[in-house]
Amino acid sequence: MIPTIGPVEPWVDVTVWFVLLVVKIFAFSNSLLYPGEAYDAAGKLNKTTWCLLLGVAVVLAVIPIPLAIVNLAMTVVALVYLADVRPALAGLRRR
């Protein structure tokens, strides 16, 4: 028999939602800090594309939509930005 989580489950859901919202907001605000030329120099998508994708990710995180797969895809976009694009842009700034 599998024990039920009970009243803890909604708190876990809210906590995960909030943490992912903070990650998306951080990625979006960080994408605004770098100039457009840095994105080109790093060989990544341009600044407009990243800002648009991450802005949509924040908006879709705040607005409840029935398609959870879209929110998951936007979470992946934010994580890709933080794991790949942000370090490349930061590496250009140090030189």
Coordinates of N, CA and C in Angstrom, one line a residue:
M1 N 0.8 -1.2 0.0 CA 0.0 0.0 0.0 C 0.9 1.2 0.0
I2 N 0.6 2.2 -0.9 CA 1.4 3.4 -1.0 C 0.8 4.5 -0.1
P3 N 1.6 5.0 0.8 CA 1.0 6.1 1.7 C 0.8 7.4 0.9
T4 N -0.3 8.0 1.2 CA -0.6 9.3 0.6 C 0.1 10.4 1.2
I5 N 0.4 11.5 0.4 CA 1.1 12.6 0.9 C 0.2 13.5 1.8
G6 N -1.0 13.6 1.4 CA -2.0 14.3 2.2 C -1.9 15.8 2.0
P7 N -1.9 16.6 3.1 CA -1.9 18.0 3.0 C -0.6 18.6 2.5
V8 N 0.5 17.8 2.4 CA 1.8 18.4 2.0 C 1.9 18.6 0.5
E9 N 1.2 17.8 -0.3 CA 1.3 17.8 -1.7 C 1.0 19.2 -2.3
P10 N 0.0 19.9 -1.9 CA -0.2 21.3 -2.5 C 0.9 22.2 -2.2
W11 N 1.5 22.1 -1.0 CA 2.6 23.0 -0.7 C 3.8 22.6 -1.5
V12 N 4.0 21.4 -1.8 CA 5.2 21.0 -2.7 C 4.9 21.6 -4.1
D13 N 3.7 21.5 -4.6 CA 3.3 22.0 -5.9 C 3.6 23.5 -6.0
V14 N 3.2 24.2 -5.0 CA 3.3 25.7 -4.9 C 4.8 26.1 -4.8
T15 N 5.6 25.3 -4.0 CA 7.0 25.6 -3.9 C 7.7 25.3 -5.2
V16 N 7.4 24.3 -5.9 CA 8.1 24.0 -7.2 C 7.7 25.0 -8.2
W17 N 6.4 25.4 -8.2 CA 6.0 26.5 -9.2 C 6.7 27.8 -8.9
F18 N 6.8 28.2 -7.6 CA 7.5 29.4 -7.2 C 9.0 29.4 -7.6
V19 N 9.7 28.3 -7.3 CA 11.1 28.2 -7.7 C 11.3 28.3 -9.2
L20 N 10.5 27.6 -9.9 CA 10.6 27.7 -11.4 C 10.2 29.1 -11.9
L21 N 9.3 29.8 -11.3 CA 9.0 31.1 -11.7 C 10.2 32.0 -11.4
V22 N 10.8 31.9 -10.3 CA 12.0 32.7 -9.9 C 13.1 32.4 -10.9
V23 N 13.3 31.2 -11.3 CA 14.4 30.8 -12.3 C 14.1 31.5 -13.7
K24 N 12.8 31.5 -14.1 CA 12.4 32.1 -15.3 C 12.6 33.6 -15.3
I25 N 12.2 34.2 -14.2 CA 12.4 35.7 -14.0 C 13.9 36.1 -14.0
F26 N 14.7 35.3 -13.3 CA 16.1 35.5 -13.3 C 16.7 35.4 -14.7
A27 N 16.3 34.4 -15.4 CA 16.9 34.2 -16.8 C 16.4 35.3 -17.7
F28 N 15.2 35.8 -17.6 CA 14.7 36.9 -18.4 C 15.4 38.2 -18.1
S29 N 15.5 38.5 -16.8 CA 16.2 39.7 -16.5 C 17.7 39.7 -16.8
N30 N 18.3 38.5 -16.7 CA 19.7 38.4 -17.1 C 19.9 38.6 -18.6
S31 N 19.0 38.1 -19.3 CA 19.1 38.2 -20.8 C 19.0 39.7 -21.3
L32 N 18.4 40.5 -20.5 CA 18.3 42.0 -20.8 C 19.6 42.7 -20.5
L33 N 20.5 42.1 -19.7 CA 21.7 42.8 -19.3 C 22.8 42.9 -20.4
Y34 N 22.8 41.9 -21.3 CA 23.9 41.8 -22.2 C 23.5 42.5 -23.5
P35 N 24.5 43.2 -24.2 CA 24.2 43.8 -25.5 C 23.9 42.8 -26.6
G36 N 23.2 43.2 -27.6 CA 22.9 42.3 -28.7 C 24.2 41.7 -29.4
E37 N 25.2 42.5 -29.5 CA 26.4 42.1 -30.1 C 27.1 40.9 -29.4
A38 N 26.9 40.9 -28.1 CA 27.5 39.8 -27.3 C 26.9 38.4 -27.7
Y39 N 25.6 38.4 -28.0 CA 24.9 37.2 -28.4 C 25.5 36.7 -29.8
D40 N 25.7 37.7 -30.7 CA 26.3 37.3 -32.0 C 27.7 36.8 -31.8
A41 N 28.5 37.5 -30.9 CA 29.9 37.1 -30.7 C 30.0 35.7 -30.1
A42 N 29.0 35.4 -29.3 CA 29.0 34.1 -28.6 C 28.5 33.0 -29.5
G43 N 27.9 33.3 -30.7 CA 27.4 32.4 -31.6 C 26.1 31.8 -31.2
K44 N 25.3 32.6 -30.4 CA 24.0 32.1 -30.0 C 22.9 32.8 -30.7
L45 N 21.7 32.4 -30.5 CA 20.5 33.2 -31.1 C 20.6 34.6 -30.7
N46 N 20.0 35.5 -31.4 CA 20.1 36.9 -31.1 C 19.4 37.3 -29.8
K47 N 19.7 38.5 -29.4 CA 19.1 39.0 -28.1 C 17.6 39.0 -28.1
T48 N 17.0 39.5 -29.2 CA 15.6 39.6 -29.4 C 14.9 38.3 -29.2
T49 N 15.4 37.3 -29.8 CA 14.8 35.9 -29.7 C 14.9 35.4 -28.3
W50 N 16.0 35.5 -27.6 CA 16.1 35.0 -26.2 C 15.2 35.8 -25.3
C51 N 15.2 37.1 -25.5 CA 14.3 37.9 -24.6 C 12.8 37.6 -24.8
L52 N 12.5 37.4 -26.1 CA 11.1 37.0 -26.4 C 10.7 35.7 -25.8
L53 N 11.6 34.7 -26.0 CA 11.3 33.4 -25.5 C 11.2 33.4 -24.0
L54 N 12.1 34.0 -23.3 CA 12.1 34.1 -21.8 C 11.0 34.9 -21.3
G55 N 10.6 36.0 -22.0 CA 9.5 36.8 -21.6 C 8.2 36.0 -21.7
V56 N 8.0 35.2 -22.8 CA 6.9 34.3 -22.9 C 6.9 33.3 -21.8
A57 N 8.1 32.8 -21.4 CA 8.2 31.8 -20.4 C 7.7 32.4 -19.0
V58 N 8.0 33.6 -18.7 CA 7.5 34.2 -17.5 C 6.0 34.4 -17.5
V59 N 5.5 34.9 -18.7 CA 4.1 35.2 -18.8 C 3.3 33.9 -18.6
L60 N 3.8 32.9 -19.3 CA 3.0 31.6 -19.2 C 3.2 30.9 -17.9
A61 N 4.2 31.3 -17.1 CA 4.3 30.7 -15.8 C 3.3 31.4 -14.8
V62 N 3.0 32.6 -15.1 CA 2.1 33.4 -14.2 C 0.6 33.1 -14.6
I63 N 0.3 32.9 -15.9 CA -1.0 32.7 -16.4 C -1.2 31.2 -16.4
P64 N -2.2 30.7 -15.6 CA -2.4 29.2 -15.7 C -3.1 28.8 -17.0
I65 N -2.4 27.9 -17.7 CA -2.9 27.4 -18.9 C -3.1 25.9 -18.8
P66 N -4.0 25.3 -19.5 CA -4.3 23.9 -19.4 C -3.2 23.0 -20.0
L67 N -2.3 23.5 -20.9 CA -1.3 22.8 -21.5 C 0.0 22.8 -20.7
A68 N 0.2 21.9 -19.8 CA 1.4 21.9 -19.0 C 2.6 21.6 -19.8
I69 N 2.5 21.0 -20.9 CA 3.7 20.7 -21.8 C 4.3 22.0 -22.3
V70 N 3.5 23.0 -22.5 CA 4.0 24.3 -23.0 C 4.8 25.0 -21.8
N71 N 4.3 24.9 -20.6 CA 5.1 25.4 -19.5 C 6.4 24.7 -19.3
L72 N 6.3 23.4 -19.5 CA 7.5 22.6 -19.4 C 8.6 23.0 -20.4
A73 N 8.1 23.2 -21.6 CA 9.0 23.6 -22.7 C 9.6 25.0 -22.4
M74 N 8.9 25.9 -21.8 CA 9.4 27.2 -21.4 C 10.4 27.1 -20.3
T75 N 10.2 26.1 -19.4 CA 11.1 25.9 -18.3 C 12.5 25.4 -18.9
V76 N 12.4 24.5 -19.9 CA 13.6 24.0 -20.6 C 14.3 25.2 -21.3
V77 N 13.6 26.1 -21.9 CA 14.2 27.3 -22.5 C 15.0 28.1 -21.5
A78 N 14.4 28.3 -20.3 CA 15.1 29.1 -19.3 C 16.3 28.4 -18.8
L79 N 16.2 27.1 -18.6 CA 17.4 26.3 -18.2 C 18.5 26.2 -19.2
V80 N 18.1 26.1 -20.5 CA 19.1 26.2 -21.6 C 19.8 27.5 -21.6
Y81 N 19.1 28.6 -21.4 CA 19.7 29.9 -21.4 C 20.7 30.0 -20.2
L82 N 20.3 29.5 -19.0 CA 21.2 29.6 -17.9 C 22.4 28.7 -18.0
A83 N 22.2 27.5 -18.6 CA 23.3 26.5 -18.7 C 24.2 26.8 -19.8
D84 N 23.7 27.3 -20.9 CA 24.5 27.4 -22.1 C 24.8 28.9 -22.5
V85 N 23.8 29.7 -22.7 CA 24.0 31.0 -23.2 C 24.6 32.0 -22.2
R86 N 24.1 32.0 -21.0 CA 24.6 32.9 -20.0 C 26.1 32.7 -19.7
P87 N 26.6 31.4 -19.6 CA 28.1 31.3 -19.4 C 28.9 31.8 -20.6
A88 N 28.4 31.6 -21.8 CA 29.1 32.1 -23.0 C 29.1 33.6 -23.0
L89 N 28.0 34.2 -22.6 CA 28.0 35.7 -22.6 C 28.9 36.2 -21.5
A90 N 28.9 35.6 -20.4 CA 29.7 36.0 -19.2 C 31.2 35.8 -19.6
G91 N 31.5 34.8 -20.4 CA 32.9 34.6 -20.8 C 33.4 35.6 -21.7
L92 N 32.6 36.2 -22.5 CA 32.9 37.3 -23.3 C 33.2 38.6 -22.5
R93 N 32.5 38.8 -21.5 CA 32.6 40.0 -20.7 C 34.0 40.0 -19.9
R94 N 34.5 38.8 -19.5 CA 35.7 38.7 -18.7 C 37.0 39.0 -19.6
R95 N 36.9 38.9 -20.9 CA 38.1 39.0 -21.7 C 38.5 40.5 -21.9

